[in-house]
Amino acid sequence: MAVTTDTTLVAAEPAPIDVDLTSTALLIIDMQRDFMEPGGFGETLGNDVSQLARAVAPIAALLAAARGNGMTVIHTREGHLPDLSDAPPAKIERGAPSLRIGDPGPMGRVLIRGEAGHDIIPELYPVEGEIVIDKPGKGAFYATTLGADLKAREIDTLLVCGVTTEVCVNTTVREANDRGYRCIVIADGCASYFPEFHEMGLKMIKAQGGIFGWVTDSAVVIDAINNSESAVGTFNRIAAGASR
Ligand code: C5J
């Protein structure tokens, strides 16, 4: 059986983008309790974590559509090994937080793998078969298997959402752009502790003809997914023996 490609035109800024959903993955950045909930890393830095809650419902809706489509779904988590061997002193010592990375807090040791605060929030919890990338940096490609995972699945386009817009989302989009991926950033599926940084973070991506990528809303992408033939394309790829 021939492999079917299925492109769909997605409305976005700075221009519409033709997307083959069979070579597209949903990349959800750092929707962890440490950033989203009181007592975690984000709050220790003095941030109002309630600012991030607005991204949860749009991501949950997009995640449901992606799962329904059989799309590759990737979750990332920022955090460090318990012995802090992957945490540069320059990161640990930065600023004057109420608790530092590795200190015990209400959700376990701050930003440490395996602790409650490091986990993904229940609303967006990964299901079996989804990829979870543990990353020590802000970018999801640095010191991770993400590049190899995408290559193995022949992914060329990323739907990117998560927190925070100007830090880990932007860093990952820039890393991805330099590696040749087309990034479509989901505006309402991203959030920042600073609403003005959210706005500017999105502007930086789509400025200059889309210098780092495209920006659109979750409803646009959900509509594209739900009205595409890519479920058939996915079926054909599997039937043709292509790995996904
Ligand atoms: C931050 C992140 N803000 N996930 N991390 O330190 O954006």
mmCIF file of C-alpha atoms and ligand atoms in Angstrom:
data_model
loop_
_atom_site.group_PDB
_atom_site.id
_atom_site.type_symbol
_atom_site.label_atom_id
_atom_site.label_comp_id
_atom_site.label_asym_id
_atom_site.label_seq_id
_atom_site.Cartn_x
_atom_site.Cartn_y
_atom_site.Cartn_z
ATOM 1 C CA MET A 1 0.000 0.000 0.000
ATOM 2 C CA ALA A 2 1.356 3.429 -0.904
ATOM 3 C CA VAL A 3 2.232 5.903 1.818
ATOM 4 C CA THR A 4 -0.347 8.703 1.877
ATOM 5 C CA THR A 5 0.675 12.253 2.659
ATOM 6 C CA ASP A 6 -2.041 14.551 3.776
ATOM 7 C CA THR A 7 -1.352 18.259 3.835
ATOM 8 C CA THR A 8 -3.704 20.771 5.280
ATOM 9 C CA LEU A 9 -3.436 24.564 5.178
ATOM 10 C CA VAL A 10 -3.308 25.966 8.701
ATOM 11 C CA ALA A 11 -4.110 29.634 9.262
ATOM 12 C CA ALA A 12 -1.212 31.202 11.142
ATOM 13 C CA GLU A 13 0.899 34.329 11.458
ATOM 14 C CA PRO A 14 2.829 35.625 9.648
ATOM 15 C CA ALA A 15 1.300 33.456 6.893
ATOM 16 C CA PRO A 16 -0.718 30.264 6.470
ATOM 17 C CA ILE A 17 1.374 27.093 6.551
ATOM 18 C CA ASP A 18 0.797 23.843 4.693
ATOM 19 C CA VAL A 19 1.154 21.008 7.192
ATOM 20 C CA ASP A 20 1.469 17.265 6.662
ATOM 21 C CA LEU A 21 -0.026 15.984 9.892
ATOM 22 C CA THR A 22 1.599 12.588 9.421
ATOM 23 C CA SER A 23 5.037 14.175 9.889
ATOM 24 C CA THR A 24 3.940 16.517 12.679
ATOM 25 C CA ALA A 25 4.338 16.066 16.430
ATOM 26 C CA LEU A 26 2.755 17.837 19.372
ATOM 27 C CA LEU A 27 5.501 19.083 21.714
ATOM 28 C CA ILE A 28 4.285 20.125 25.175
ATOM 29 C CA ILE A 29 6.903 22.017 27.140
ATOM 30 C CA ASP A 30 7.323 21.718 30.922
ATOM 31 C CA MET A 31 3.696 21.579 32.112
ATOM 32 C CA GLN A 32 5.058 20.535 35.499
ATOM 33 C CA ARG A 33 3.826 21.155 39.004
ATOM 34 C CA ASP A 34 7.140 22.950 39.718
ATOM 35 C CA PHE A 35 6.116 25.721 37.330
ATOM 36 C CA MET A 36 2.341 25.589 37.624
ATOM 37 C CA GLU A 37 1.660 25.212 41.353
ATOM 38 C CA PRO A 38 2.432 27.146 44.535
ATOM 39 C CA GLY A 39 5.528 25.890 46.335
ATOM 40 C CA GLY A 40 7.429 24.918 43.186
ATOM 41 C CA PHE A 41 10.449 26.298 41.340
ATOM 42 C CA GLY A 42 8.445 29.039 39.611
ATOM 43 C CA GLU A 43 7.081 30.424 42.847
ATOM 44 C CA THR A 44 10.462 30.247 44.618
ATOM 45 C CA LEU A 45 11.674 32.735 41.994
ATOM 46 C CA GLY A 46 8.969 35.169 43.112
ATOM 47 C CA ASN A 47 6.479 34.481 40.321
ATOM 48 C CA ASP A 48 2.665 34.451 40.418
ATOM 49 C CA VAL A 49 2.041 30.902 39.207
ATOM 50 C CA SER A 50 -1.675 31.552 38.630
ATOM 51 C CA GLN A 51 -0.638 33.356 35.422
ATOM 52 C CA LEU A 52 0.120 29.998 33.797
ATOM 53 C CA ALA A 53 -3.254 28.323 34.391
ATOM 54 C CA ARG A 54 -4.806 29.819 31.241
ATOM 55 C CA ALA A 55 -2.732 27.509 29.015
ATOM 56 C CA VAL A 56 -4.044 24.259 30.525
ATOM 57 C CA ALA A 57 -7.484 24.021 28.851
ATOM 58 C CA PRO A 58 -6.237 24.844 25.315
ATOM 59 C CA ILE A 59 -3.407 22.305 25.657
ATOM 60 C CA ALA A 60 -5.797 19.660 27.004
ATOM 61 C CA ALA A 61 -8.100 20.164 24.005
ATOM 62 C CA LEU A 62 -5.185 20.005 21.571
ATOM 63 C CA LEU A 63 -3.786 16.935 23.299
ATOM 64 C CA ALA A 64 -7.154 15.171 22.955
ATOM 65 C CA ALA A 65 -7.267 15.977 19.234
ATOM 66 C CA ALA A 66 -3.656 14.827 18.731
ATOM 67 C CA ARG A 67 -4.348 11.569 20.571
ATOM 68 C CA GLY A 68 -7.471 11.022 18.474
ATOM 69 C CA ASN A 69 -5.414 11.529 15.329
ATOM 70 C CA GLY A 70 -2.627 9.161 16.398
ATOM 71 C CA MET A 71 -0.103 12.005 16.231
ATOM 72 C CA THR A 72 3.253 11.677 17.974
ATOM 73 C CA VAL A 73 2.980 13.407 21.364
ATOM 74 C CA ILE A 74 6.049 14.542 23.281
ATOM 75 C CA HIS A 75 6.109 15.994 26.800
ATOM 76 C CA THR A 76 9.175 17.671 28.285
ATOM 77 C CA ARG A 77 10.168 18.174 31.902
ATOM 78 C CA GLU A 78 12.877 20.540 33.099
ATOM 79 C CA GLY A 79 14.785 19.157 36.058
ATOM 80 C CA HIS A 80 17.980 17.729 37.455
ATOM 81 C CA LEU A 81 19.450 14.513 38.734
ATOM 82 C CA PRO A 82 19.267 14.077 42.534
ATOM 83 C CA ASP A 83 23.065 14.536 42.830
ATOM 84 C CA LEU A 84 22.805 17.792 40.813
ATOM 85 C CA SER A 85 25.610 16.614 38.523
ATOM 86 C CA ASP A 86 23.706 17.997 35.512
ATOM 87 C CA ALA A 87 22.907 21.342 37.160
ATOM 88 C CA PRO A 88 25.519 24.015 36.468
ATOM 89 C CA PRO A 89 26.472 26.007 39.612
ATOM 90 C CA ALA A 90 25.705 29.152 37.616
ATOM 91 C CA LYS A 91 22.072 27.982 37.395
ATOM 92 C CA ILE A 92 21.782 26.848 41.019
ATOM 93 C CA GLU A 93 23.351 30.002 42.444
ATOM 94 C CA ARG A 94 21.393 32.436 40.252
ATOM 95 C CA GLY A 95 19.335 35.155 41.925
ATOM 96 C CA ALA A 96 17.870 35.115 45.402
ATOM 97 C CA PRO A 97 15.083 32.518 45.339
ATOM 98 C CA SER A 98 13.293 31.486 48.532
ATOM 99 C CA LEU A 99 14.476 27.918 47.828
ATOM 100 C CA ARG A 100 17.244 26.833 45.474
ATOM 101 C CA ILE A 101 17.249 23.924 43.025
ATOM 102 C CA GLY A 102 17.638 20.759 45.101
ATOM 103 C CA ASP A 103 16.364 22.264 48.362
ATOM 104 C CA PRO A 104 13.474 20.449 50.079
ATOM 105 C CA GLY A 105 10.131 22.144 49.450
ATOM 106 C CA PRO A 106 6.419 21.379 49.814
ATOM 107 C CA MET A 107 6.460 19.221 46.641
ATOM 108 C CA GLY A 108 9.787 17.526 47.380
ATOM 109 C CA ARG A 109 13.228 18.735 46.326
ATOM 110 C CA VAL A 110 12.876 21.689 43.975
ATOM 111 C CA LEU A 111 13.250 20.830 40.263
ATOM 112 C CA ILE A 112 14.646 17.350 40.914
ATOM 113 C CA ARG A 113 13.683 14.354 38.773
ATOM 114 C CA GLY A 114 11.393 11.912 40.540
ATOM 115 C CA GLU A 115 10.046 14.461 43.024
ATOM 116 C CA ALA A 116 6.331 15.360 43.080
ATOM 117 C CA GLY A 117 6.983 18.901 41.874
ATOM 118 C CA HIS A 118 8.886 17.643 38.840
ATOM 119 C CA ASP A 119 5.904 15.678 37.574
ATOM 120 C CA ILE A 120 3.500 16.796 34.862
ATOM 121 C CA ILE A 121 0.162 18.207 36.042
ATOM 122 C CA PRO A 122 -2.672 15.627 36.165
ATOM 123 C CA GLU A 123 -4.772 17.359 33.466
ATOM 124 C CA LEU A 124 -2.037 16.752 30.858
ATOM 125 C CA TYR A 125 -0.501 13.560 32.188
ATOM 126 C CA PRO A 126 1.242 11.449 29.524
ATOM 127 C CA VAL A 127 -0.347 8.170 28.498
ATOM 128 C CA GLU A 128 1.439 5.026 27.394
ATOM 129 C CA GLY A 129 3.270 5.441 24.097
ATOM 130 C CA GLU A 130 3.893 9.163 24.493
ATOM 131 C CA ILE A 131 7.466 10.367 24.721
ATOM 132 C CA VAL A 132 8.669 12.106 27.884
ATOM 133 C CA ILE A 133 11.913 14.062 27.543
ATOM 134 C CA ASP A 134 13.803 14.991 30.701
ATOM 135 C CA LYS A 135 15.896 18.051 30.028
ATOM 136 C CA PRO A 136 18.400 19.819 32.269
ATOM 137 C CA GLY A 137 18.267 23.056 30.274
ATOM 138 C CA LYS A 138 15.691 25.462 28.971
ATOM 139 C CA GLY A 139 15.865 24.087 25.425
ATOM 140 C CA ALA A 140 14.422 20.611 24.803
ATOM 141 C CA PHE A 141 17.229 19.595 22.408
ATOM 142 C CA TYR A 142 20.156 20.298 24.746
ATOM 143 C CA ALA A 143 21.471 17.089 26.374
ATOM 144 C CA THR A 144 18.387 15.030 25.423
ATOM 145 C CA THR A 145 17.330 12.422 22.860
ATOM 146 C CA LEU A 146 14.691 14.695 21.308
ATOM 147 C CA GLY A 147 16.537 15.146 17.999
ATOM 148 C CA ALA A 148 17.012 11.388 17.596
ATOM 149 C CA ASP A 149 13.404 10.678 18.587
ATOM 150 C CA LEU A 150 12.085 13.102 15.958
ATOM 151 C CA LYS A 151 14.410 11.735 13.291
ATOM 152 C CA ALA A 152 13.336 8.152 14.022
ATOM 153 C CA ARG A 153 9.704 9.166 13.497
ATOM 154 C CA GLU A 154 10.415 11.288 10.394
ATOM 155 C CA ILE A 155 8.922 14.369 12.043
ATOM 156 C CA ASP A 156 9.573 17.717 10.329
ATOM 157 C CA THR A 157 6.946 19.973 11.933
ATOM 158 C CA LEU A 158 6.297 20.688 15.600
ATOM 159 C CA LEU A 159 3.181 22.055 17.248
ATOM 160 C CA VAL A 160 4.730 23.718 20.289
ATOM 161 C CA CYS A 161 2.942 24.771 23.466
ATOM 162 C CA GLY A 162 3.632 24.924 27.203
ATOM 163 C CA VAL A 163 5.423 27.182 29.650
ATOM 164 C CA THR A 164 6.925 29.618 29.777
ATOM 165 C CA THR A 165 6.516 31.399 26.451
ATOM 166 C CA GLU A 166 9.699 33.432 26.583
ATOM 167 C CA VAL A 167 11.932 30.912 28.342
ATOM 168 C CA CYS A 168 11.596 27.197 27.580
ATOM 169 C CA VAL A 169 9.138 27.512 24.688
ATOM 170 C CA ASN A 170 11.205 30.180 22.938
ATOM 171 C CA THR A 171 14.519 28.443 23.601
ATOM 172 C CA THR A 172 13.170 25.151 22.239
ATOM 173 C CA VAL A 173 11.654 26.799 19.161
ATOM 174 C CA ARG A 174 14.965 28.486 18.391
ATOM 175 C CA GLU A 175 16.854 25.215 18.830
ATOM 176 C CA ALA A 176 14.332 23.426 16.607
ATOM 177 C CA ASN A 177 14.459 26.134 13.951
ATOM 178 C CA ASP A 178 18.246 25.852 13.705
ATOM 179 C CA ARG A 179 17.851 22.086 13.245
ATOM 180 C CA GLY A 180 15.448 22.538 10.333
ATOM 181 C CA TYR A 181 12.110 21.916 12.035
ATOM 182 C CA ARG A 182 9.059 24.020 11.229
ATOM 183 C CA CYS A 183 7.569 25.189 14.514
ATOM 184 C CA ILE A 184 3.951 26.252 14.868
ATOM 185 C CA VAL A 185 3.534 27.831 18.272
ATOM 186 C CA ILE A 186 0.099 27.622 19.881
ATOM 187 C CA ALA A 187 -0.466 31.100 21.330
ATOM 188 C CA ASP A 188 -3.252 30.238 23.781
ATOM 189 C CA GLY A 189 -1.431 27.028 24.728
ATOM 190 C CA CYS A 190 1.543 29.020 26.025
ATOM 191 C CA ALA A 191 1.769 31.257 29.070
ATOM 192 C CA SER A 192 4.236 33.335 31.025
ATOM 193 C CA TYR A 193 4.413 34.695 34.555
ATOM 194 C CA PHE A 194 4.683 38.044 32.734
ATOM 195 C CA PRO A 195 1.827 38.621 30.231
ATOM 196 C CA GLU A 196 3.909 41.193 28.370
ATOM 197 C CA PHE A 197 6.727 38.646 27.901
ATOM 198 C CA HIS A 198 4.164 36.176 26.518
ATOM 199 C CA GLU A 199 3.083 38.718 23.914
ATOM 200 C CA MET A 200 6.642 39.695 23.002
ATOM 201 C CA GLY A 201 7.793 36.079 22.995
ATOM 202 C CA LEU A 202 5.199 35.262 20.353
ATOM 203 C CA LYS A 203 6.012 38.408 18.370
ATOM 204 C CA MET A 204 9.691 37.444 18.308
ATOM 205 C CA ILE A 205 8.828 34.093 16.753
ATOM 206 C CA LYS A 206 6.555 35.356 13.986
ATOM 207 C CA ALA A 207 8.373 38.648 13.165
ATOM 208 C CA GLN A 208 10.519 39.131 10.060
ATOM 209 C CA GLY A 209 8.464 36.722 7.959
ATOM 210 C CA GLY A 210 8.434 34.084 10.711
ATOM 211 C CA ILE A 211 12.091 34.153 11.643
ATOM 212 C CA PHE A 212 11.686 31.312 14.159
ATOM 213 C CA GLY A 213 8.301 29.936 13.125
ATOM 214 C CA TRP A 214 4.557 30.431 12.957
ATOM 215 C CA VAL A 215 1.967 31.361 15.578
ATOM 216 C CA THR A 216 -1.670 30.295 15.673
ATOM 217 C CA ASP A 217 -4.377 29.292 18.169
ATOM 218 C CA SER A 218 -5.358 25.884 19.483
ATOM 219 C CA ALA A 219 -8.834 26.004 17.874
ATOM 220 C CA VAL A 220 -7.305 26.458 14.408
ATOM 221 C CA VAL A 221 -5.026 23.445 14.802
ATOM 222 C CA ILE A 222 -7.733 21.304 16.418
ATOM 223 C CA ASP A 223 -10.002 22.094 13.496
ATOM 224 C CA ALA A 224 -7.241 21.166 11.035
ATOM 225 C CA ILE A 225 -6.603 17.887 12.846
ATOM 226 C CA ASN A 226 -10.252 16.950 13.165
ATOM 227 C CA ASN A 227 -11.058 17.768 9.547
ATOM 228 C CA SER A 228 -8.000 16.147 8.015
ATOM 229 C CA GLU A 229 -7.657 12.780 6.374
ATOM 230 C CA SER A 230 -4.529 12.101 8.370
ATOM 231 C CA ALA A 231 -6.102 9.357 10.416
ATOM 232 C CA VAL A 232 -6.263 7.549 7.089
ATOM 233 C CA GLY A 233 -2.706 8.674 6.317
ATOM 234 C CA THR A 234 -1.546 7.310 9.652
ATOM 235 C CA PHE A 235 -3.308 4.043 8.953
ATOM 236 C CA ASN A 236 -1.632 3.827 5.548
ATOM 237 C CA ARG A 237 1.799 4.572 7.000
ATOM 238 C CA ILE A 238 1.417 1.809 9.555
ATOM 239 C CA ALA A 239 0.051 -0.570 6.931
ATOM 240 C CA ALA A 240 3.055 0.276 4.722
ATOM 241 C CA GLY A 241 5.371 -0.624 7.576
ATOM 242 C CA ALA A 242 6.630 2.899 8.195
ATOM 243 C CA SER A 243 7.719 3.568 11.767
ATOM 244 C CA ARG A 244 6.075 6.498 13.496
HETATM 245 C C1 C5J B 1 11.731 28.456 33.364
HETATM 246 C C2 C5J B 1 10.561 27.130 31.748
HETATM 247 N N1 C5J B 1 10.937 29.505 33.179
HETATM 248 N N2 C5J B 1 10.020 25.921 31.590
HETATM 249 N N3 C5J B 1 11.487 27.281 32.735
HETATM 250 O O1 C5J B 1 12.661 28.522 34.123
HETATM 251 O O2 C5J B 1 10.229 28.054 31.046
#
